Protein backbone atom coordinates (compact mmCIF):
# COMPACT_ATOMS: atom_id res chain seq x y z
CA UNK A 1 0.00 0.00 0.00
CA UNK A 2 1.30 3.45 -0.82
CA UNK A 3 1.58 6.27 1.73
CA UNK A 4 -1.41 7.90 0.00
CA UNK A 5 -3.55 4.80 0.33
CA UNK A 6 -2.51 4.36 3.97
CA UNK A 7 -4.84 7.28 4.64
CA UNK A 8 -7.78 5.29 3.34
CA UNK A 9 -8.18 3.29 6.56
CA UNK A 10 -8.53 6.37 8.76
CA UNK A 11 -11.29 6.29 11.40
CA UNK A 12 -14.80 7.24 10.34
CA UNK A 13 -17.74 8.37 12.45
CA UNK A 14 -20.50 6.66 10.49
CA UNK A 15 -20.62 3.24 8.85
CA UNK A 16 -20.02 2.67 5.15
CA UNK A 17 -22.60 0.59 3.29
CA UNK A 18 -21.42 -1.94 0.71
CA UNK A 19 -23.92 -3.38 -1.74
CA UNK A 20 -23.28 -6.93 -3.02
CA UNK A 21 -24.08 -6.26 -6.67
CA UNK A 22 -25.53 -9.06 -8.74
CA UNK A 23 -25.97 -12.11 -6.48
CA UNK A 24 -24.95 -14.41 -9.34
CA UNK A 25 -21.70 -12.54 -10.05
CA UNK A 26 -18.43 -12.13 -8.17
CA UNK A 27 -19.59 -9.16 -6.04
CA UNK A 28 -20.47 -11.13 -2.88
CA UNK A 29 -17.22 -13.11 -3.11
CA UNK A 30 -14.93 -10.10 -3.49
CA UNK A 31 -16.65 -8.44 -0.53
CA UNK A 32 -16.08 -11.52 1.63
CA UNK A 33 -12.47 -11.72 0.47
CA UNK A 34 -11.94 -8.02 1.21
CA UNK A 35 -12.97 -8.65 4.83
CA UNK A 36 -10.37 -11.41 5.11
CA UNK A 37 -7.54 -9.54 3.37
CA UNK A 38 -8.05 -5.95 4.54
CA UNK A 39 -9.60 -5.87 8.04
CA UNK A 40 -8.28 -2.35 8.69
CA UNK A 41 -10.17 -1.03 5.66
CA UNK A 42 -13.43 -2.89 6.23
CA UNK A 43 -13.72 -1.85 9.87
CA UNK A 44 -17.02 0.04 10.43
CA UNK A 45 -18.36 -1.17 7.07
CA UNK A 46 -21.33 -3.45 6.52
CA UNK A 47 -23.07 -5.20 3.66
CA UNK A 48 -26.53 -3.95 2.77
CA UNK A 49 -28.01 -7.02 1.15
CA UNK A 50 -28.90 -10.59 2.06
CA UNK A 51 -27.47 -12.55 4.99
CA UNK A 52 -27.72 -15.97 3.31
CA UNK A 53 -25.97 -14.70 0.18
CA UNK A 54 -23.01 -13.41 2.18
CA UNK A 55 -22.73 -16.66 4.17
CA UNK A 56 -22.57 -18.52 0.86
CA UNK A 57 -19.93 -16.09 -0.44
CA UNK A 58 -17.80 -16.42 2.70
CA UNK A 59 -17.87 -20.20 2.29
CA UNK A 60 -16.31 -19.71 -1.16
CA UNK A 61 -13.45 -17.74 0.36
CA UNK A 62 -12.74 -19.88 3.43
CA UNK A 63 -13.42 -23.60 3.88
CA UNK A 64 -13.64 -23.01 7.61
CA UNK A 65 -14.79 -19.38 7.93
CA UNK A 66 -12.90 -17.46 10.56
CA UNK A 67 -14.94 -14.39 9.63
CA UNK A 68 -18.51 -15.24 10.68
CA UNK A 69 -21.46 -13.36 9.24
CA UNK A 70 -23.16 -11.20 11.85
CA UNK A 71 -26.70 -9.99 11.13
CA UNK A 72 -27.26 -6.41 12.33
CA UNK A 73 -30.54 -4.54 12.70
CA UNK A 74 -29.40 -0.95 12.03
CA UNK A 75 -26.46 0.62 10.17
CA UNK A 76 -25.10 2.08 13.42
CA UNK A 77 -24.55 -1.43 14.81
CA UNK A 78 -21.76 -1.89 12.26
CA UNK A 79 -19.61 0.40 14.41
CA UNK A 80 -19.95 -2.02 17.35
CA UNK A 81 -19.31 -5.33 15.62
CA UNK A 82 -16.22 -7.11 16.99
CA UNK A 83 -13.18 -7.73 14.78
CA UNK A 84 -13.08 -10.70 12.40
CA UNK A 85 -16.80 -10.45 11.73
CA UNK A 86 -18.72 -9.39 8.61
CA UNK A 87 -21.89 -7.47 9.50
CA UNK A 88 -24.85 -7.75 7.13
CA UNK A 89 -28.07 -5.74 7.24
CA UNK A 90 -30.97 -7.56 5.57
CA UNK A 91 -32.38 -4.85 3.30
CA UNK A 92 -34.04 -7.09 0.67
CA UNK A 93 -36.50 -9.97 0.99
CA UNK A 94 -34.70 -13.19 1.94
CA UNK A 95 -33.11 -14.24 -1.32
CA UNK A 96 -33.47 -17.67 -2.89
CA UNK A 97 -30.29 -19.57 -3.68
CA UNK A 98 -29.50 -18.48 -7.22
CA UNK A 99 -27.01 -20.23 -9.52
CA UNK A 100 -23.62 -18.59 -9.83
CA UNK A 101 -22.75 -17.16 -13.22
CA UNK A 102 -26.23 -16.89 -14.72
CA UNK A 103 -28.17 -13.81 -15.77
CA UNK A 104 -31.35 -13.83 -13.69
CA UNK A 105 -34.17 -11.29 -13.35
CA UNK A 106 -34.54 -12.12 -9.66
CA UNK A 107 -30.84 -11.38 -9.16
CA UNK A 108 -31.25 -8.07 -10.97
CA UNK A 109 -34.14 -7.10 -8.73
CA UNK A 110 -32.30 -8.02 -5.52
CA UNK A 111 -29.23 -6.07 -6.66
CA UNK A 112 -31.33 -3.04 -7.59
CA UNK A 113 -33.25 -3.08 -4.30
CA UNK A 114 -30.02 -3.15 -2.30
CA UNK A 115 -28.59 -0.19 -4.22
CA UNK A 116 -31.80 1.82 -3.79
CA UNK A 117 -31.84 1.14 -0.03
CA UNK A 118 -28.19 2.10 0.39
CA UNK A 119 -28.54 5.22 -1.76
CA UNK A 120 -31.47 6.44 0.29
CA UNK A 121 -29.62 5.66 3.52
CA UNK A 122 -26.65 7.73 2.32
CA UNK A 123 -28.87 10.61 1.23
CA UNK A 124 -30.60 10.59 4.62
CA UNK A 125 -27.28 10.61 6.47
CA UNK A 126 -27.59 7.12 7.93
CA UNK A 127 -24.35 5.95 6.30
CA UNK A 128 -21.19 7.86 5.48
CA UNK A 129 -20.65 6.44 2.00
CA UNK A 130 -21.72 3.83 -0.49
CA UNK A 131 -19.45 1.22 -2.11
CA UNK A 132 -21.14 -0.79 -4.84
CA UNK A 133 -20.14 -4.21 -6.14
CA UNK A 134 -20.84 -4.75 -9.86
CA UNK A 135 -24.35 -4.91 -11.30
CA UNK A 136 -25.21 -6.91 -14.40
CA UNK A 137 -27.00 -4.54 -16.77
CA UNK A 138 -28.93 -7.32 -18.54
CA UNK A 139 -30.20 -8.75 -15.24
CA UNK A 140 -31.10 -5.26 -14.02
CA UNK A 141 -33.09 -4.64 -17.18
CA UNK A 142 -34.80 -8.03 -16.91
CA UNK A 143 -35.96 -7.10 -13.40
CA UNK A 144 -38.38 -4.59 -14.93
CA UNK A 145 -39.47 -1.26 -13.49
CA UNK A 146 -37.97 0.80 -12.04
CA UNK A 147 -34.59 -0.81 -12.65
CA UNK A 148 -34.91 -1.15 -16.43
CA UNK A 149 -34.83 2.65 -16.74
CA UNK A 150 -31.16 2.79 -15.79
CA UNK A 151 -28.11 1.72 -17.82
CA UNK A 152 -26.19 1.22 -14.57
CA UNK A 153 -25.36 2.42 -11.08
CA UNK A 154 -24.44 5.97 -12.04
CA UNK A 155 -27.77 6.81 -13.64
CA UNK A 156 -29.75 5.14 -10.82
CA UNK A 157 -27.88 7.10 -8.14
CA UNK A 158 -28.24 10.34 -10.08
CA UNK A 159 -32.01 9.92 -10.43
CA UNK A 160 -32.48 9.01 -6.77
CA UNK A 161 -30.33 11.93 -5.60
CA UNK A 162 -32.27 14.37 -7.79
CA UNK A 163 -35.56 13.11 -6.34
CA UNK A 164 -34.20 13.43 -2.81
CA UNK A 165 -33.01 16.99 -3.43
CA UNK A 166 -36.25 17.92 -5.20
CA UNK A 167 -34.51 19.03 -8.39
CA UNK A 168 -34.73 18.09 -12.04
CA UNK A 169 -32.37 15.41 -13.29
CA UNK A 170 -30.34 17.89 -15.34
CA UNK A 171 -29.83 19.94 -12.18
CA UNK A 172 -27.94 16.99 -10.65
CA UNK A 173 -25.03 16.60 -13.09
CA UNK A 174 -22.64 13.78 -12.31
CA UNK A 175 -19.35 12.62 -13.75
CA UNK A 176 -17.43 9.36 -13.64
CA UNK A 177 -13.86 9.34 -12.37
CA UNK A 178 -11.76 6.24 -12.84
CA UNK A 179 -8.66 6.11 -10.69
CA UNK A 180 -5.86 3.79 -9.73
CA UNK A 181 -2.57 4.40 -7.97
CA UNK A 182 -1.01 5.79 -11.16
CA UNK A 183 -3.68 7.77 -13.00
CA UNK A 184 -7.02 9.54 -12.58
CA UNK A 185 -9.37 10.45 -15.39
CA UNK A 186 -12.81 12.12 -15.46
CA UNK A 187 -15.23 11.76 -18.36
CA UNK A 188 -17.23 14.53 -20.02
CA UNK A 189 -19.83 11.95 -21.10
CA UNK A 190 -20.41 8.43 -19.83
CA UNK A 191 -22.63 5.73 -21.35
CA UNK A 192 -23.59 7.16 -24.75
CA UNK A 193 -22.62 6.29 -28.32
CA UNK A 194 -19.48 7.83 -29.74
CA UNK A 195 -21.58 9.93 -32.12
CA UNK A 196 -23.63 11.29 -29.20
CA UNK A 197 -20.48 11.76 -27.13
CA UNK A 198 -19.04 14.09 -29.75
CA UNK A 199 -22.26 16.12 -29.69
CA UNK A 200 -21.91 16.36 -25.89
CA UNK A 201 -18.59 18.22 -26.15
CA UNK A 202 -19.93 21.71 -25.49
CA UNK A 203 -18.54 24.66 -23.56
CA UNK A 204 -21.25 24.25 -20.95
CA UNK A 205 -20.71 20.52 -20.41
CA UNK A 206 -16.90 20.64 -20.37
CA UNK A 207 -16.96 23.60 -17.97
CA UNK A 208 -19.41 21.73 -15.77
CA UNK A 209 -17.03 18.75 -15.77
CA UNK A 210 -14.12 20.94 -14.72
CA UNK A 211 -16.10 22.51 -11.88
CA UNK A 212 -17.33 19.15 -10.56
CA UNK A 213 -13.83 17.66 -10.76
CA UNK A 214 -12.24 20.66 -9.04
CA UNK A 215 -14.70 20.58 -6.13
CA UNK A 216 -14.61 16.79 -5.71
CA UNK A 217 -10.85 16.23 -5.97
CA UNK A 218 -10.16 19.13 -3.63
CA UNK A 219 -11.85 17.04 -0.91
CA UNK A 220 -9.57 14.09 -1.68
CA UNK A 221 -6.30 15.98 -2.15
CA UNK A 222 -6.82 18.77 0.35
CA UNK A 223 -5.99 21.32 -2.36
CA UNK A 224 -7.15 22.34 -5.81
CA UNK A 225 -6.31 19.67 -8.39
CA UNK A 226 -4.07 20.40 -11.33
CA UNK A 227 -6.23 19.35 -14.29
CA UNK A 228 -5.19 18.50 -17.86
CA UNK A 229 -7.78 18.55 -20.64
CA UNK A 230 -7.44 16.01 -23.44
CA UNK A 231 -8.18 17.20 -26.95
CA UNK A 232 -10.88 15.67 -29.09
CA UNK A 233 -8.96 15.20 -32.31
CA UNK A 234 -5.54 13.77 -33.26
CA UNK A 235 -2.76 16.12 -32.10
CA UNK A 236 -5.51 18.19 -30.37
CA UNK A 237 -6.66 19.35 -33.80
CA UNK A 238 -3.26 20.60 -35.02
CA UNK A 239 -4.46 24.22 -35.11
CA UNK A 240 -7.72 23.33 -36.83
CA UNK A 241 -6.28 21.04 -39.51
CA UNK A 242 -7.87 17.91 -37.98
CA UNK A 243 -10.96 19.43 -36.38
CA UNK A 244 -12.07 22.62 -34.68
CA UNK A 245 -13.45 21.42 -31.33
CA UNK A 246 -10.27 22.50 -29.56
CA UNK A 247 -10.52 26.03 -30.99
CA UNK A 248 -14.26 26.55 -30.82
CA UNK A 249 -15.10 24.67 -27.60
CA UNK A 250 -12.15 23.73 -25.41
CA UNK A 251 -10.00 26.86 -25.53
CA UNK A 252 -12.91 29.22 -24.69
CA UNK A 253 -13.99 26.83 -21.94
CA UNK A 254 -10.53 26.72 -20.39
CA UNK A 255 -10.32 30.50 -20.49
CA UNK A 256 -13.51 30.80 -18.42
CA UNK A 257 -12.33 28.10 -16.01
CA UNK A 258 -9.02 29.86 -15.40
CA UNK A 259 -10.85 33.13 -14.71
CA UNK A 260 -12.77 31.22 -12.02
CA UNK A 261 -9.48 30.17 -10.43
CA UNK A 262 -9.38 26.56 -11.61
CA UNK A 263 -5.91 25.09 -12.18
CA UNK A 264 -6.55 23.75 -15.66
CA UNK A 265 -4.23 23.19 -18.64
CA UNK A 266 -4.53 22.15 -22.27
CA UNK A 267 -6.05 21.07 -24.50
CA UNK A 268 -3.32 18.52 -25.08
CA UNK A 269 -2.89 15.76 -27.66
CA UNK A 270 -4.93 12.84 -26.31
CA UNK A 271 -2.27 10.27 -27.22
CA UNK A 272 0.30 11.78 -24.82
CA UNK A 273 -1.59 13.62 -22.08
CA UNK A 274 -2.26 10.47 -20.05
CA UNK A 275 1.45 9.70 -19.86
CA UNK A 276 2.05 13.21 -18.54
CA UNK A 277 -0.52 12.67 -15.79
CA UNK A 278 0.74 9.24 -14.76
CA UNK A 279 2.48 9.11 -11.40
CA UNK A 280 6.23 8.73 -11.80
CA UNK A 281 8.60 6.47 -9.87
CA UNK A 282 9.45 9.34 -7.51
CA UNK A 283 5.76 9.86 -6.72
CA UNK A 284 5.35 13.12 -8.66
CA UNK A 285 2.59 13.83 -11.18
CA UNK A 286 2.57 16.62 -13.75
CA UNK A 287 -1.22 16.62 -13.46
CA UNK A 288 -3.58 15.23 -10.82
CA UNK A 289 -6.29 14.26 -13.30
CA UNK A 290 -7.06 14.18 -17.02
CA UNK A 291 -10.43 15.40 -18.29
CA UNK A 292 -11.29 13.01 -21.12
CA UNK A 293 -13.82 13.88 -23.79
CA UNK A 294 -15.58 10.51 -24.00
CA UNK A 295 -15.81 7.08 -22.35
CA UNK A 296 -13.15 5.01 -24.12
CA UNK A 297 -10.67 7.87 -24.48
CA UNK A 298 -10.49 8.12 -20.71
CA UNK A 299 -11.00 4.55 -19.57
CA UNK A 300 -8.65 2.63 -21.84
CA UNK A 301 -5.48 4.22 -20.36
CA UNK A 302 -6.56 3.63 -16.75
CA UNK A 303 -7.73 0.08 -17.35
CA UNK A 304 -4.57 -0.77 -19.29
CA UNK A 305 -2.52 0.20 -16.24
CA UNK A 306 -4.40 -2.32 -14.10
CA UNK A 307 -8.08 -3.03 -13.89
CA UNK A 308 -7.49 -4.96 -10.65
CA UNK A 309 -6.69 -1.77 -8.73
CA UNK A 310 -9.05 0.62 -10.50
CA UNK A 311 -11.76 2.49 -8.64
CA UNK A 312 -14.84 4.12 -10.15
CA UNK A 313 -15.91 7.27 -8.27
CA UNK A 314 -19.13 9.13 -9.05
CA UNK A 315 -18.51 12.87 -8.77
CA UNK A 316 -21.23 15.48 -8.31
CA UNK A 317 -23.59 13.52 -6.06
CA UNK A 318 -24.57 14.70 -2.55
CA UNK A 319 -23.07 11.43 -1.28
CA UNK A 320 -19.82 9.49 -1.59
CA UNK A 321 -19.99 6.53 -3.98
CA UNK A 322 -17.15 4.33 -5.17
CA UNK A 323 -17.03 0.95 -6.87
CA UNK A 324 -14.55 -1.55 -8.29
CA UNK A 325 -13.44 -0.99 -11.86
CA UNK A 326 -14.73 -4.27 -13.29
CA UNK A 327 -17.93 -6.10 -14.02
CA UNK A 328 -19.72 -9.11 -12.60
CA UNK A 329 -17.30 -11.62 -14.22
CA UNK A 330 -19.98 -14.30 -14.52
CA UNK A 331 -17.42 -16.77 -15.86
CA UNK A 332 -15.53 -16.60 -12.53
CA UNK A 333 -18.52 -16.51 -10.21
CA UNK A 334 -18.76 -19.35 -7.72
CA UNK A 335 -15.23 -20.65 -8.34
CA UNK A 336 -13.52 -18.91 -5.43
CA UNK A 337 -10.96 -17.33 -7.77
CA UNK A 338 -12.06 -13.67 -7.96
CA UNK A 339 -9.56 -11.02 -6.88
CA UNK A 340 -10.66 -8.42 -4.33
CA UNK A 341 -7.99 -5.78 -5.06
CA UNK A 342 -10.32 -3.32 -6.78
CA UNK A 343 -13.01 -3.73 -4.10
CA UNK A 344 -10.46 -3.08 -1.35
CA UNK A 345 -9.25 0.04 -3.14
CA UNK A 346 -12.85 1.23 -3.60
CA UNK A 347 -13.44 0.89 0.15
CA UNK A 348 -10.20 2.73 0.92
CA UNK A 349 -11.08 5.52 -1.49
CA UNK A 350 -14.53 5.92 0.12
CA UNK A 351 -12.91 6.14 3.55
CA UNK A 352 -10.48 8.79 2.36
CA UNK A 353 -13.23 10.87 0.79
CA UNK A 354 -15.37 10.65 3.93
CA UNK A 355 -12.43 11.63 6.13
CA UNK A 356 -11.69 14.59 3.85
CA UNK A 357 -15.18 15.97 4.37
CA UNK A 358 -14.87 16.25 8.16
XYZ file of C-alpha atoms in Angstrom:
358
model
C 0.000 0.000 0.000
C 1.301 3.450 -0.820
C 1.580 6.268 1.730
C -1.414 7.901 0.002
C -3.552 4.796 0.326
C -2.508 4.359 3.970
C -4.840 7.279 4.642
C -7.785 5.288 3.344
C -8.180 3.291 6.560
C -8.527 6.374 8.763
C -11.293 6.290 11.403
C -14.796 7.242 10.336
C -17.740 8.370 12.446
C -20.502 6.660 10.494
C -20.615 3.241 8.847
C -20.023 2.666 5.152
C -22.605 0.590 3.289
C -21.415 -1.942 0.708
C -23.920 -3.385 -1.738
C -23.278 -6.930 -3.022
C -24.083 -6.255 -6.666
C -25.534 -9.058 -8.743
C -25.970 -12.113 -6.477
C -24.949 -14.408 -9.342
C -21.695 -12.536 -10.046
C -18.430 -12.125 -8.169
C -19.592 -9.163 -6.043
C -20.468 -11.131 -2.884
C -17.225 -13.105 -3.113
C -14.934 -10.100 -3.485
C -16.648 -8.441 -0.532
C -16.079 -11.523 1.632
C -12.473 -11.716 0.469
C -11.942 -8.018 1.211
C -12.971 -8.650 4.833
C -10.373 -11.406 5.105
C -7.545 -9.536 3.371
C -8.053 -5.949 4.541
C -9.599 -5.868 8.043
C -8.277 -2.351 8.685
C -10.166 -1.028 5.658
C -13.429 -2.893 6.233
C -13.717 -1.848 9.867
C -17.019 0.039 10.434
C -18.357 -1.171 7.067
C -21.331 -3.447 6.524
C -23.075 -5.199 3.659
C -26.533 -3.945 2.766
C -28.007 -7.024 1.149
C -28.896 -10.594 2.058
C -27.475 -12.553 4.995
C -27.719 -15.969 3.306
C -25.966 -14.703 0.181
C -23.010 -13.408 2.178
C -22.727 -16.663 4.166
C -22.569 -18.515 0.861
C -19.933 -16.094 -0.435
C -17.797 -16.419 2.701
C -17.870 -20.203 2.293
C -16.310 -19.707 -1.156
C -13.454 -17.744 0.361
C -12.739 -19.882 3.427
C -13.416 -23.596 3.875
C -13.636 -23.006 7.614
C -14.790 -19.381 7.927
C -12.903 -17.455 10.561
C -14.943 -14.387 9.633
C -18.509 -15.241 10.679
C -21.463 -13.361 9.235
C -23.162 -11.199 11.849
C -26.695 -9.985 11.129
C -27.257 -6.414 12.333
C -30.539 -4.537 12.702
C -29.404 -0.955 12.032
C -26.465 0.623 10.167
C -25.101 2.085 13.416
C -24.553 -1.433 14.805
C -21.765 -1.894 12.257
C -19.610 0.398 14.406
C -19.955 -2.016 17.350
C -19.309 -5.335 15.617
C -16.217 -7.113 16.994
C -13.178 -7.727 14.783
C -13.084 -10.698 12.399
C -16.797 -10.455 11.726
C -18.717 -9.390 8.606
C -21.892 -7.467 9.500
C -24.854 -7.752 7.130
C -28.074 -5.743 7.240
C -30.971 -7.565 5.570
C -32.376 -4.847 3.301
C -34.036 -7.087 0.674
C -36.499 -9.970 0.990
C -34.698 -13.192 1.944
C -33.108 -14.238 -1.321
C -33.471 -17.667 -2.893
C -30.289 -19.570 -3.676
C -29.500 -18.476 -7.217
C -27.009 -20.226 -9.516
C -23.623 -18.588 -9.833
C -22.749 -17.159 -13.221
C -26.230 -16.892 -14.724
C -28.172 -13.814 -15.770
C -31.353 -13.826 -13.689
C -34.170 -11.285 -13.351
C -34.538 -12.124 -9.657
C -30.841 -11.375 -9.163
C -31.253 -8.068 -10.966
C -34.144 -7.098 -8.729
C -32.298 -8.018 -5.522
C -29.227 -6.067 -6.661
C -31.329 -3.042 -7.585
C -33.247 -3.084 -4.296
C -30.020 -3.154 -2.297
C -28.591 -0.188 -4.220
C -31.802 1.822 -3.785
C -31.840 1.141 -0.034
C -28.185 2.097 0.386
C -28.536 5.216 -1.765
C -31.468 6.437 0.293
C -29.616 5.661 3.524
C -26.652 7.728 2.317
C -28.870 10.614 1.233
C -30.604 10.589 4.620
C -27.282 10.614 6.467
C -27.588 7.121 7.931
C -24.347 5.955 6.302
C -21.188 7.861 5.476
C -20.652 6.441 2.001
C -21.721 3.826 -0.489
C -19.455 1.223 -2.112
C -21.143 -0.789 -4.841
C -20.144 -4.211 -6.144
C -20.845 -4.746 -9.858
C -24.353 -4.911 -11.303
C -25.206 -6.910 -14.400
C -27.003 -4.545 -16.773
C -28.926 -7.323 -18.538
C -30.202 -8.746 -15.235
C -31.097 -5.259 -14.023
C -33.092 -4.645 -17.183
C -34.800 -8.035 -16.905
C -35.960 -7.101 -13.402
C -38.377 -4.592 -14.934
C -39.471 -1.263 -13.492
C -37.975 0.797 -12.036
C -34.590 -0.806 -12.655
C -34.912 -1.155 -16.426
C -34.826 2.655 -16.737
C -31.158 2.792 -15.787
C -28.110 1.723 -17.825
C -26.194 1.216 -14.570
C -25.357 2.422 -11.084
C -24.444 5.972 -12.040
C -27.770 6.808 -13.636
C -29.746 5.145 -10.824
C -27.884 7.097 -8.140
C -28.236 10.340 -10.081
C -32.008 9.921 -10.426
C -32.475 9.011 -6.766
C -30.327 11.926 -5.598
C -32.268 14.371 -7.790
C -35.555 13.111 -6.343
C -34.198 13.425 -2.813
C -33.008 16.987 -3.428
C -36.246 17.924 -5.202
C -34.509 19.034 -8.392
C -34.734 18.089 -12.043
C -32.366 15.406 -13.292
C -30.341 17.889 -15.339
C -29.825 19.944 -12.179
C -27.939 16.988 -10.650
C -25.029 16.596 -13.089
C -22.639 13.778 -12.307
C -19.354 12.618 -13.754
C -17.434 9.355 -13.642
C -13.863 9.344 -12.371
C -11.764 6.244 -12.840
C -8.658 6.106 -10.694
C -5.858 3.788 -9.730
C -2.571 4.403 -7.974
C -1.013 5.793 -11.163
C -3.679 7.771 -13.004
C -7.024 9.545 -12.576
C -9.372 10.454 -15.389
C -12.814 12.116 -15.456
C -15.230 11.756 -18.361
C -17.226 14.535 -20.016
C -19.831 11.950 -21.098
C -20.408 8.428 -19.835
C -22.631 5.732 -21.354
C -23.587 7.157 -24.746
C -22.623 6.291 -28.318
C -19.477 7.835 -29.738
C -21.581 9.928 -32.118
C -23.634 11.290 -29.202
C -20.479 11.756 -27.132
C -19.038 14.094 -29.754
C -22.264 16.122 -29.689
C -21.914 16.356 -25.891
C -18.591 18.222 -26.148
C -19.929 21.712 -25.489
C -18.537 24.661 -23.556
C -21.249 24.248 -20.951
C -20.709 20.522 -20.415
C -16.899 20.641 -20.371
C -16.956 23.604 -17.972
C -19.410 21.728 -15.768
C -17.034 18.751 -15.765
C -14.117 20.941 -14.721
C -16.102 22.505 -11.881
C -17.331 19.151 -10.564
C -13.831 17.660 -10.761
C -12.242 20.665 -9.044
C -14.703 20.576 -6.133
C -14.608 16.787 -5.709
C -10.854 16.228 -5.969
C -10.164 19.129 -3.628
C -11.852 17.036 -0.915
C -9.574 14.091 -1.678
C -6.301 15.977 -2.149
C -6.820 18.770 0.352
C -5.992 21.318 -2.359
C -7.149 22.344 -5.813
C -6.314 19.668 -8.386
C -4.066 20.404 -11.334
C -6.230 19.347 -14.293
C -5.186 18.502 -17.855
C -7.779 18.553 -20.639
C -7.444 16.013 -23.438
C -8.183 17.198 -26.948
C -10.884 15.670 -29.094
C -8.958 15.199 -32.314
C -5.536 13.771 -33.262
C -2.760 16.124 -32.101
C -5.506 18.185 -30.372
C -6.656 19.345 -33.803
C -3.262 20.601 -35.017
C -4.458 24.218 -35.109
C -7.720 23.327 -36.826
C -6.280 21.040 -39.514
C -7.868 17.909 -37.983
C -10.964 19.430 -36.383
C -12.072 22.624 -34.679
C -13.454 21.423 -31.331
C -10.268 22.497 -29.560
C -10.516 26.033 -30.987
C -14.265 26.555 -30.822
C -15.097 24.675 -27.595
C -12.146 23.727 -25.414
C -10.000 26.856 -25.535
C -12.909 29.222 -24.688
C -13.989 26.827 -21.944
C -10.527 26.716 -20.393
C -10.316 30.496 -20.488
C -13.511 30.799 -18.423
C -12.331 28.097 -16.007
C -9.024 29.859 -15.403
C -10.853 33.128 -14.713
C -12.768 31.219 -12.017
C -9.479 30.175 -10.430
C -9.379 26.562 -11.609
C -5.914 25.089 -12.178
C -6.551 23.753 -15.665
C -4.228 23.190 -18.637
C -4.534 22.146 -22.272
C -6.054 21.071 -24.497
C -3.324 18.521 -25.078
C -2.893 15.762 -27.663
C -4.926 12.840 -26.308
C -2.270 10.267 -27.223
C 0.302 11.780 -24.825
C -1.594 13.622 -22.083
C -2.260 10.471 -20.051
C 1.453 9.703 -19.862
C 2.053 13.208 -18.540
C -0.520 12.671 -15.787
C 0.742 9.236 -14.757
C 2.483 9.105 -11.404
C 6.234 8.731 -11.798
C 8.601 6.475 -9.871
C 9.453 9.337 -7.514
C 5.761 9.859 -6.717
C 5.348 13.116 -8.658
C 2.587 13.832 -11.184
C 2.574 16.615 -13.751
C -1.224 16.620 -13.455
C -3.582 15.228 -10.817
C -6.292 14.257 -13.304
C -7.055 14.179 -17.024
C -10.428 15.397 -18.290
C -11.293 13.007 -21.121
C -13.820 13.879 -23.794
C -15.578 10.506 -23.998
C -15.806 7.076 -22.353
C -13.153 5.007 -24.120
C -10.668 7.870 -24.478
C -10.489 8.124 -20.707
C -11.003 4.546 -19.572
C -8.652 2.629 -21.837
C -5.478 4.218 -20.362
C -6.564 3.633 -16.750
C -7.727 0.079 -17.350
C -4.574 -0.768 -19.287
C -2.523 0.195 -16.244
C -4.396 -2.325 -14.101
C -8.084 -3.027 -13.886
C -7.492 -4.963 -10.655
C -6.693 -1.767 -8.725
C -9.045 0.619 -10.505
C -11.765 2.495 -8.640
C -14.839 4.123 -10.149
C -15.914 7.268 -8.272
C -19.135 9.126 -9.050
C -18.511 12.869 -8.766
C -21.232 15.479 -8.306
C -23.587 13.521 -6.059
C -24.572 14.699 -2.554
C -23.065 11.432 -1.277
C -19.820 9.486 -1.592
C -19.992 6.534 -3.982
C -17.150 4.332 -5.165
C -17.029 0.949 -6.867
C -14.551 -1.553 -8.287
C -13.442 -0.993 -11.859
C -14.727 -4.269 -13.286
C -17.932 -6.102 -14.017
C -19.722 -9.113 -12.596
C -17.298 -11.620 -14.225
C -19.979 -14.299 -14.516
C -17.419 -16.774 -15.859
C -15.528 -16.601 -12.530
C -18.517 -16.514 -10.209
C -18.764 -19.351 -7.715
C -15.229 -20.648 -8.342
C -13.519 -18.907 -5.432
C -10.960 -17.328 -7.773
C -12.058 -13.673 -7.959
C -9.559 -11.020 -6.878
C -10.656 -8.422 -4.327
C -7.991 -5.778 -5.059
C -10.316 -3.320 -6.777
C -13.011 -3.731 -4.102
C -10.459 -3.081 -1.346
C -9.245 0.042 -3.144
C -12.848 1.225 -3.598
C -13.444 0.892 0.150
C -10.205 2.732 0.921
C -11.084 5.522 -1.490
C -14.526 5.916 0.115
C -12.907 6.140 3.550
C -10.481 8.790 2.362
C -13.226 10.868 0.788
C -15.374 10.654 3.930
C -12.427 11.629 6.128
C -11.692 14.589 3.853
C -15.184 15.968 4.375
C -14.872 16.246 8.162
